[in-house]
mmCIF file of C-alpha atoms in Angstrom:
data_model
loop_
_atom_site.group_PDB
_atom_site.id
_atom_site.type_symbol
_atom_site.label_atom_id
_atom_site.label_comp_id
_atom_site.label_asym_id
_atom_site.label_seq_id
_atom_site.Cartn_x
_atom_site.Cartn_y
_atom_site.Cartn_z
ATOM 1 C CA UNK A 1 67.648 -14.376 50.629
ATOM 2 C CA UNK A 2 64.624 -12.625 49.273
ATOM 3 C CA UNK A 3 66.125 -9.498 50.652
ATOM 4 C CA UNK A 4 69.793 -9.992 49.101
ATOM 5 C CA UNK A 5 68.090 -10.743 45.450
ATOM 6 C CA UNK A 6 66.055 -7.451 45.851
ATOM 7 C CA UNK A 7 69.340 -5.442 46.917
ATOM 8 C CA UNK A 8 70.871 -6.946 43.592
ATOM 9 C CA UNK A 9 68.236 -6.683 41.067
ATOM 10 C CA UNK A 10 68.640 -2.466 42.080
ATOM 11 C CA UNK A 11 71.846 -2.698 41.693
ATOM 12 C CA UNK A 12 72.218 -3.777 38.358
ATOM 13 C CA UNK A 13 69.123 -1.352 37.715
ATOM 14 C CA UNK A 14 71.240 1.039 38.414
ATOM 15 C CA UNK A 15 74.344 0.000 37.145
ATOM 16 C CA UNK A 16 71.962 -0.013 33.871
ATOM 17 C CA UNK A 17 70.332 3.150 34.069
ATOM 18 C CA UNK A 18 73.975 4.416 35.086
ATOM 19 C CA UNK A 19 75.630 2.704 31.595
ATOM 20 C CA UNK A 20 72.702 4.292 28.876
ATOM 21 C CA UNK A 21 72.841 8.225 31.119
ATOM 22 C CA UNK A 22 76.635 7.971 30.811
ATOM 23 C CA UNK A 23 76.592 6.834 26.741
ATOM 24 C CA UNK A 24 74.145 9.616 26.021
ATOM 25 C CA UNK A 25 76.498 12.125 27.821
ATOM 26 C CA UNK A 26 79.239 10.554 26.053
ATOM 27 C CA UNK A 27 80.951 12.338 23.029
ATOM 28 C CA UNK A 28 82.538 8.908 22.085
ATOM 29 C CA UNK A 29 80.555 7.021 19.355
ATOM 30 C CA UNK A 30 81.926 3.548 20.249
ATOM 31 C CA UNK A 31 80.446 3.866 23.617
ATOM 32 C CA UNK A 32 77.243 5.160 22.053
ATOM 33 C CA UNK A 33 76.732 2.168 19.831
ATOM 34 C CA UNK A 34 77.668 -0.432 22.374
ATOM 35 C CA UNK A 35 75.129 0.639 24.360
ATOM 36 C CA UNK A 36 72.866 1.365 21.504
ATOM 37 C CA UNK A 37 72.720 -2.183 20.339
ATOM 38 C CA UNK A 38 72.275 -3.143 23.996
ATOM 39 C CA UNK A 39 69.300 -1.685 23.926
ATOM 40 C CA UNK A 40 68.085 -2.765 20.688
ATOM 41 C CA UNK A 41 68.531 -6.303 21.584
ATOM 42 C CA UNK A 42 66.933 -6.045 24.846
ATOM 43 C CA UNK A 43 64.164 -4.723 22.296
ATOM 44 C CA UNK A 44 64.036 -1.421 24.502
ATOM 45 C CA UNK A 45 63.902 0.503 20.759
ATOM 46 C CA UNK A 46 62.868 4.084 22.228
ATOM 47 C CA UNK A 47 65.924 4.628 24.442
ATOM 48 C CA UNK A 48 68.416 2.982 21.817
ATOM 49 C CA UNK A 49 66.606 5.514 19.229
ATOM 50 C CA UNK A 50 67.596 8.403 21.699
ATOM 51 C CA UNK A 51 71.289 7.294 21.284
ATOM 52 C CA UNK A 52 70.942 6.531 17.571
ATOM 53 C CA UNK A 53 69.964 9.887 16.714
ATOM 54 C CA UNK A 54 72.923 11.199 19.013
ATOM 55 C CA UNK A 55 75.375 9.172 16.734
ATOM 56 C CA UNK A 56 73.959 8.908 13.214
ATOM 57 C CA UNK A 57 75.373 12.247 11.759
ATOM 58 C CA UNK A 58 78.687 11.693 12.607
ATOM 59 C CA UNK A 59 78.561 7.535 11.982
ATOM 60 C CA UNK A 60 78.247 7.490 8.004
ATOM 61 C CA UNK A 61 81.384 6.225 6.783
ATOM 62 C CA UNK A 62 81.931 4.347 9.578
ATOM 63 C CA UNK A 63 82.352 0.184 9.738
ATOM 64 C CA UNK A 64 79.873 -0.474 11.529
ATOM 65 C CA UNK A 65 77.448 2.136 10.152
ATOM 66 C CA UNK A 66 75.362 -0.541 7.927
ATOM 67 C CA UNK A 67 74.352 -2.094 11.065
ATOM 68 C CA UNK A 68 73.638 1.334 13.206
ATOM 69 C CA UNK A 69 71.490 2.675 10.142
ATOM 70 C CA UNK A 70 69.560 -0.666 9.825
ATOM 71 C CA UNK A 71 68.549 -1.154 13.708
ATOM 72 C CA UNK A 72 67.620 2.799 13.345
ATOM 73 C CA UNK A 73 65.493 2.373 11.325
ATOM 74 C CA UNK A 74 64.441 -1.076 12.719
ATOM 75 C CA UNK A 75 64.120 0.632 15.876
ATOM 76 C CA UNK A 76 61.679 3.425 14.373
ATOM 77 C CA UNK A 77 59.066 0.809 12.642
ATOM 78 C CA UNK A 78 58.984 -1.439 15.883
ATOM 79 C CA UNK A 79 57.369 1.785 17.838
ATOM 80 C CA UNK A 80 55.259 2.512 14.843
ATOM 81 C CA UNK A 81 56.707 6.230 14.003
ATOM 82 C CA UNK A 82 56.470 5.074 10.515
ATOM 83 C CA UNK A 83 56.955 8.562 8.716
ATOM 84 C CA UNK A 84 60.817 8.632 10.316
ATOM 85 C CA UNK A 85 61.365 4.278 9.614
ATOM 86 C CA UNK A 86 59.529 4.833 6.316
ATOM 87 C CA UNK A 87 62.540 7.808 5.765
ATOM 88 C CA UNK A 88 65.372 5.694 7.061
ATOM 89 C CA UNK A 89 64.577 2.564 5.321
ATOM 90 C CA UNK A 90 64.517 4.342 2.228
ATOM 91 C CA UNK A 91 67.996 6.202 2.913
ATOM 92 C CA UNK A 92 69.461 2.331 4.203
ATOM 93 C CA UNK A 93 68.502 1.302 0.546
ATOM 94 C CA UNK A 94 69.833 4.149 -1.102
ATOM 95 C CA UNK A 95 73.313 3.753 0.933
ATOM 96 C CA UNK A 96 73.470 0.204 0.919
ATOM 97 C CA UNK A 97 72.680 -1.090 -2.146
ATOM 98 C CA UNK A 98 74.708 -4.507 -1.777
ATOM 99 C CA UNK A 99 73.381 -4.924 2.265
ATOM 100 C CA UNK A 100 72.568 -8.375 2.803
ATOM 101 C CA UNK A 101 69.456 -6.402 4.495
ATOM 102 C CA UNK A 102 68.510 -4.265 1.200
ATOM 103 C CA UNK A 103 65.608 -6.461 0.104
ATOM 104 C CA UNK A 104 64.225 -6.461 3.571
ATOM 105 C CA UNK A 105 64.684 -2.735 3.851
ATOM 106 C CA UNK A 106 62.658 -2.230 0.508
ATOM 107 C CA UNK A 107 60.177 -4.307 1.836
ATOM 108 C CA UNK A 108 59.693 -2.509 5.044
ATOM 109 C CA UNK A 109 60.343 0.817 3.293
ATOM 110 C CA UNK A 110 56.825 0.492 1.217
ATOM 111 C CA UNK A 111 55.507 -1.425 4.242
ATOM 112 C CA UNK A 112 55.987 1.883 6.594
ATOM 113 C CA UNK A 113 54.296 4.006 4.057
ATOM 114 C CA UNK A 114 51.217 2.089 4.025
ATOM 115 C CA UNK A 115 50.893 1.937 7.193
ATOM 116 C CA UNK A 116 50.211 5.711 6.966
ATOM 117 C CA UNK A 117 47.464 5.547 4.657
ATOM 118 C CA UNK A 118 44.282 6.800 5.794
ATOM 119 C CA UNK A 119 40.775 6.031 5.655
ATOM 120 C CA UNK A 120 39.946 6.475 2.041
ATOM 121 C CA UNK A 121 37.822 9.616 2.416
ATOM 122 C CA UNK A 122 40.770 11.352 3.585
ATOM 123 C CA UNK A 123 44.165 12.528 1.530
ATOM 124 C CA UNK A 124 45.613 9.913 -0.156
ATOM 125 C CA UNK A 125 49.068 11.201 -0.698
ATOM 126 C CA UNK A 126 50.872 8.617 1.445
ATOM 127 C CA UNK A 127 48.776 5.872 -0.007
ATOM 128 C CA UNK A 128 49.869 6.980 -3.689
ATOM 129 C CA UNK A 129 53.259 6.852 -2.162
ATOM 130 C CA UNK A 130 53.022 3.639 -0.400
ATOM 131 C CA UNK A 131 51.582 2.034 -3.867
ATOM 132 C CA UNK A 132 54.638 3.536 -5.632
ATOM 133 C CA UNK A 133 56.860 2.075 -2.911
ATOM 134 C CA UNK A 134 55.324 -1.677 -3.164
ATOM 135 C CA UNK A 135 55.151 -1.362 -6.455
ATOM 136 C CA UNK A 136 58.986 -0.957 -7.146
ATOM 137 C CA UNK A 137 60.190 -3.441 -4.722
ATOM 138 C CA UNK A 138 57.893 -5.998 -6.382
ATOM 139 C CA UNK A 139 59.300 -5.212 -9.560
ATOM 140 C CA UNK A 140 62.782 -4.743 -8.077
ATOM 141 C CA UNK A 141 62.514 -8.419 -5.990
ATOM 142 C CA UNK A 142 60.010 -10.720 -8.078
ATOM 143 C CA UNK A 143 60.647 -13.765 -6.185
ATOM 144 C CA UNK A 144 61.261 -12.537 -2.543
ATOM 145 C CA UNK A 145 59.722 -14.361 0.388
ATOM 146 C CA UNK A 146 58.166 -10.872 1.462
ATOM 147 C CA UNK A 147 56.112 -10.741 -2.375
ATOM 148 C CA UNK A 148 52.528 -12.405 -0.526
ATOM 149 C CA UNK A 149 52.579 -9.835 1.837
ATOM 150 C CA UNK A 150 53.575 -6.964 -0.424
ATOM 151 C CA UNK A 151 51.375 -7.815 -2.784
ATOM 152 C CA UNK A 152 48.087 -8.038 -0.752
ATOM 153 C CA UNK A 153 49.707 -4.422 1.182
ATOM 154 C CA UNK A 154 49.400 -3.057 -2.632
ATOM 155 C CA UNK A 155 46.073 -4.711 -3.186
ATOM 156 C CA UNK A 156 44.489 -3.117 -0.017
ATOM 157 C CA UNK A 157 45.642 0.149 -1.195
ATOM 158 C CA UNK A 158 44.801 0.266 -4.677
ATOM 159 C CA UNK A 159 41.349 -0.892 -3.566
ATOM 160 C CA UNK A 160 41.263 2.212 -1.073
ATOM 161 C CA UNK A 161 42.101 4.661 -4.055
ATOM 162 C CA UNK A 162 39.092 2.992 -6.116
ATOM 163 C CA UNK A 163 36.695 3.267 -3.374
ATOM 164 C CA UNK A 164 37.843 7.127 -3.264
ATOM 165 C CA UNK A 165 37.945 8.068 -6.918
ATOM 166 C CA UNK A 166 34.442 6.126 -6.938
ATOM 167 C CA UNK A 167 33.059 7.856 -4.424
ATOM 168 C CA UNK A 168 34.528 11.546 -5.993
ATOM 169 C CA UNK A 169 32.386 10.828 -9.134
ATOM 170 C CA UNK A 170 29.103 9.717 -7.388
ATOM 171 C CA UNK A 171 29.490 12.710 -5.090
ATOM 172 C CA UNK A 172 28.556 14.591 -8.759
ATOM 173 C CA UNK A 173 25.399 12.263 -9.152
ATOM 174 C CA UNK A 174 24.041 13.033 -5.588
ATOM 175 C CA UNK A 175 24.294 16.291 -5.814
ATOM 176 C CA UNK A 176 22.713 16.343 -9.311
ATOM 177 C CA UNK A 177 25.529 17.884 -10.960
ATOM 178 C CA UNK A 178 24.921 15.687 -14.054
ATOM 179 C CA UNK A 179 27.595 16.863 -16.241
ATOM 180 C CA UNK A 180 30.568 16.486 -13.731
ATOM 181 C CA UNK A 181 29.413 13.077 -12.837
ATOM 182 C CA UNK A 182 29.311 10.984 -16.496
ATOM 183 C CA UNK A 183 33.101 12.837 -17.118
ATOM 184 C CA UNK A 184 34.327 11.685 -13.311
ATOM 185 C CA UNK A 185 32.514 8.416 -14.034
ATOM 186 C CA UNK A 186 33.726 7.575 -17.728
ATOM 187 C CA UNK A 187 37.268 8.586 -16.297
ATOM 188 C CA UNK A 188 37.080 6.057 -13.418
ATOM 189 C CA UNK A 189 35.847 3.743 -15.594
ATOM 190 C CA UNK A 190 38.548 4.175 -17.993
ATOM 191 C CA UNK A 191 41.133 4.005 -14.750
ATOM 192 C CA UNK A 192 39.577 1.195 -13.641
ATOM 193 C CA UNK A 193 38.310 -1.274 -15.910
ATOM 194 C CA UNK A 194 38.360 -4.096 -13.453
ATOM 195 C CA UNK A 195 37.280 -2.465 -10.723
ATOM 196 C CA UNK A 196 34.840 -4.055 -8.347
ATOM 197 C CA UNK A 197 32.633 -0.434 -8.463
ATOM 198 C CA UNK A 198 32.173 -0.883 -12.058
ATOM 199 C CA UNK A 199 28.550 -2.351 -11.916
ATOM 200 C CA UNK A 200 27.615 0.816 -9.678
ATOM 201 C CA UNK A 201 29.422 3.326 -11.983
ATOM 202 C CA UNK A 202 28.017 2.006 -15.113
ATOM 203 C CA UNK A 203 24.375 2.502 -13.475
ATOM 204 C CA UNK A 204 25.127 5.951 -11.900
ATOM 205 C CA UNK A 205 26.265 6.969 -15.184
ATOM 206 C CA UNK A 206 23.160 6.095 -16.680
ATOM 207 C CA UNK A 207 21.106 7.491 -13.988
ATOM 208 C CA UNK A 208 23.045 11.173 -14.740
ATOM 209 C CA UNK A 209 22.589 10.951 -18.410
ATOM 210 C CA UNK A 210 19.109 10.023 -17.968
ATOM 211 C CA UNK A 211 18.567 13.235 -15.450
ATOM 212 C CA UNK A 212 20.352 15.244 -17.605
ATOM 213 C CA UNK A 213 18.478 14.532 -20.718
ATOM 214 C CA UNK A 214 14.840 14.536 -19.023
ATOM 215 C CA UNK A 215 15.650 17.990 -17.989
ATOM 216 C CA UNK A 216 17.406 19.542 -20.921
ATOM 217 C CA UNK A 217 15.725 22.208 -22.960
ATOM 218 C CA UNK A 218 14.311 20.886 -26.581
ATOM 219 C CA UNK A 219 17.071 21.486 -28.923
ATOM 220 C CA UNK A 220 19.622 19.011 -26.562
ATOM 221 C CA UNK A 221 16.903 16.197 -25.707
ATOM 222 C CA UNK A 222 16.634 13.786 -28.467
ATOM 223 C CA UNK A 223 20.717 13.428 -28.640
ATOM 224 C CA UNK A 224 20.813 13.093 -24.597
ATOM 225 C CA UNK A 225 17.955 10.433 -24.840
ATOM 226 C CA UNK A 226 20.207 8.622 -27.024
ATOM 227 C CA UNK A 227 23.189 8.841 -25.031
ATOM 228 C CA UNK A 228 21.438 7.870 -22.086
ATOM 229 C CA UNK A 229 20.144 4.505 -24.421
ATOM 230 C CA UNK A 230 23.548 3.686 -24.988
ATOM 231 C CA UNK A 231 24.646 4.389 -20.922
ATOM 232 C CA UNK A 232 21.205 1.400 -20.454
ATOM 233 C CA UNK A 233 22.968 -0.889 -22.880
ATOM 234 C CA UNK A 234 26.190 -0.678 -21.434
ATOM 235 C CA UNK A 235 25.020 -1.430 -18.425
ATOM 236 C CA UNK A 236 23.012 -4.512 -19.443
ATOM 237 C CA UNK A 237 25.904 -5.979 -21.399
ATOM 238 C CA UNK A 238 27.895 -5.302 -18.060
ATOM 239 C CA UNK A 239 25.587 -7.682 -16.383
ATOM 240 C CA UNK A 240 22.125 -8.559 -17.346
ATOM 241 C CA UNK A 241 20.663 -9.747 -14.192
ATOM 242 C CA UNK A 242 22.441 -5.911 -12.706
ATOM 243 C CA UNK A 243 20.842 -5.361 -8.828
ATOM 244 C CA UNK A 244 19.737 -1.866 -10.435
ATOM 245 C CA UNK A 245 17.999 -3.554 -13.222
ATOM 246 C CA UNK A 246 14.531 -2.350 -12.101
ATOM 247 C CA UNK A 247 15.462 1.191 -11.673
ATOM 248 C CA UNK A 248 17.598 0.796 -14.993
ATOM 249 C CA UNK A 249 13.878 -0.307 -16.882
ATOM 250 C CA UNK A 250 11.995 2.257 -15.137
ATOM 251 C CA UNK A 251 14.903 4.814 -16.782
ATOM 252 C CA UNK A 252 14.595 3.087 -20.235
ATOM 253 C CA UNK A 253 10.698 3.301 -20.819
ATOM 254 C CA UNK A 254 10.688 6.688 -19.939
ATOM 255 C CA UNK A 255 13.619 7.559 -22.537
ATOM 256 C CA UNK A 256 11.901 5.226 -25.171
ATOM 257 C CA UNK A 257 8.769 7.208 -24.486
ATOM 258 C CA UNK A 258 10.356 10.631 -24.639
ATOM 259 C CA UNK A 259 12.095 9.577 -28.140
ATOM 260 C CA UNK A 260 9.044 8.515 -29.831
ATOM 261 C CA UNK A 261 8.220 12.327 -30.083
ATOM 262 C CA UNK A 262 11.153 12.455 -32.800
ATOM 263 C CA UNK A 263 10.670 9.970 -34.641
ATOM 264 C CA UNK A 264 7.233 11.203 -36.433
#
């Protein structure tokens, strides 16, 4: 008995294997997708994307090619090649505007491009993209049962481009390039007015426009000093009880020393 199931479950491995080498030989399309949606359901998505990129340039047009292009593309985000289901999703949407599957396609569309964004340090270019994605199908589909999850996807990312541009204009302060840091920092501030870094870039602002003025020649001290005043009090209006609040003092006696030169 054991022997006879053995000899059968071969068989129709072989009768299988035999069925998906003849479709890909096959110049017929019908016998292409039949098979090709065999495999998709059997969730075998790698050999029914072999046969779906056999098929797809000659399927547009075709009844059934709503369906093809959507398990394609399906097929492509279930093994996590998300540049190619991030591409297809987007050309499903553009074809089929009145699929029953568009919303979910826009969804998973900005959903494949995030999944390509990097660690923040790194290019952001497919983050940018992935906001811009999110972004329109959330304005596109206001009350779809996907909006949780595409809004915290957009969330995540937006937070990784903060972190980034953050780190960009602090990079200016640590390597005491003064200047380059209060313009990256007012900028980021003025991007970001709610971000979470904004405690940290109101003190490393002050902390460049106190270095710079300490260590300017004569004729530019006195109007740095003052700018670097204003950077304190912006700072303490941000939050009085800051965690750089010591440093911040230790800044502001110094400049309140220095300025008592020009006053007499």
């Amino acid at each position: 008995m054991n022997k006879f199931l053995y000899v059968l479950l071969v068989s129709l491995l072989v009768c299988s294997c035999s069925s998906y080498q003849k479709a890909l030989k096959s110049d017929d399309v019908a016998v292409k997708y039949a098979e090709a949606e065999k495999k998709y359901d059997a969730k075998k998505y790698n050999k029914a994307i072999r046969l779906f990129e056999q098929m797809a340039p000659a399927f547009r047009g075709k009844p059934q090619s709503e369906k093809m292009f959507y398990m394609f593309a399906q097929s492509y985000y279930k093994t996590e090649q998300y540049y190619l289901s991030g591409y297809q999703f987007e050309s499903f949407v553009s074809s089929y505007p009145k699929s029953e599957k568009v919303e979910e396609a826009a969804y998973l569309e900005g959903k494949s491009y995030s999944m390509l964004s990097p660690s923040y340090s790194l290019d952001q270019i497919d983050t940018v993209k992935a906001i811009d994605k999110l972004q329109t199908f959330i304005d596109t589909y206001p009350n779809s049962t996907y909006l949780p999850e595409a809004n915290a996807a957009l969330k995540q990312l937006t937070d990784k481009l903060e972190k980034k541009y953050f780190e960009i204009a602090k990079q200016y302060n640590t390597i005491s390039d003064h200047k380059a840091a209060l313009v990256a920092l007012d900028l980021f501030i003025s991007d970001y007015p709610g971000t979470q870094y904004k405690e940290a870039a109101l003190f490393y602002r002050l902390d460049s426009a106190y270095k710079l003025a300490i260590n300017s020649i004569p004729a530019k001290m006195e109007e740095r000093l003052k700018n670097a005043k204003v950077m304190y009090g912006n700072l303490m209006k941000f939050k009085e009880d800051t965690q750089y609040k010591e440093k911040a003092d230790d800044m502001l006696v110094r400049i309140e020393k220095d300025l008592q030169q020009y006053s007499k």
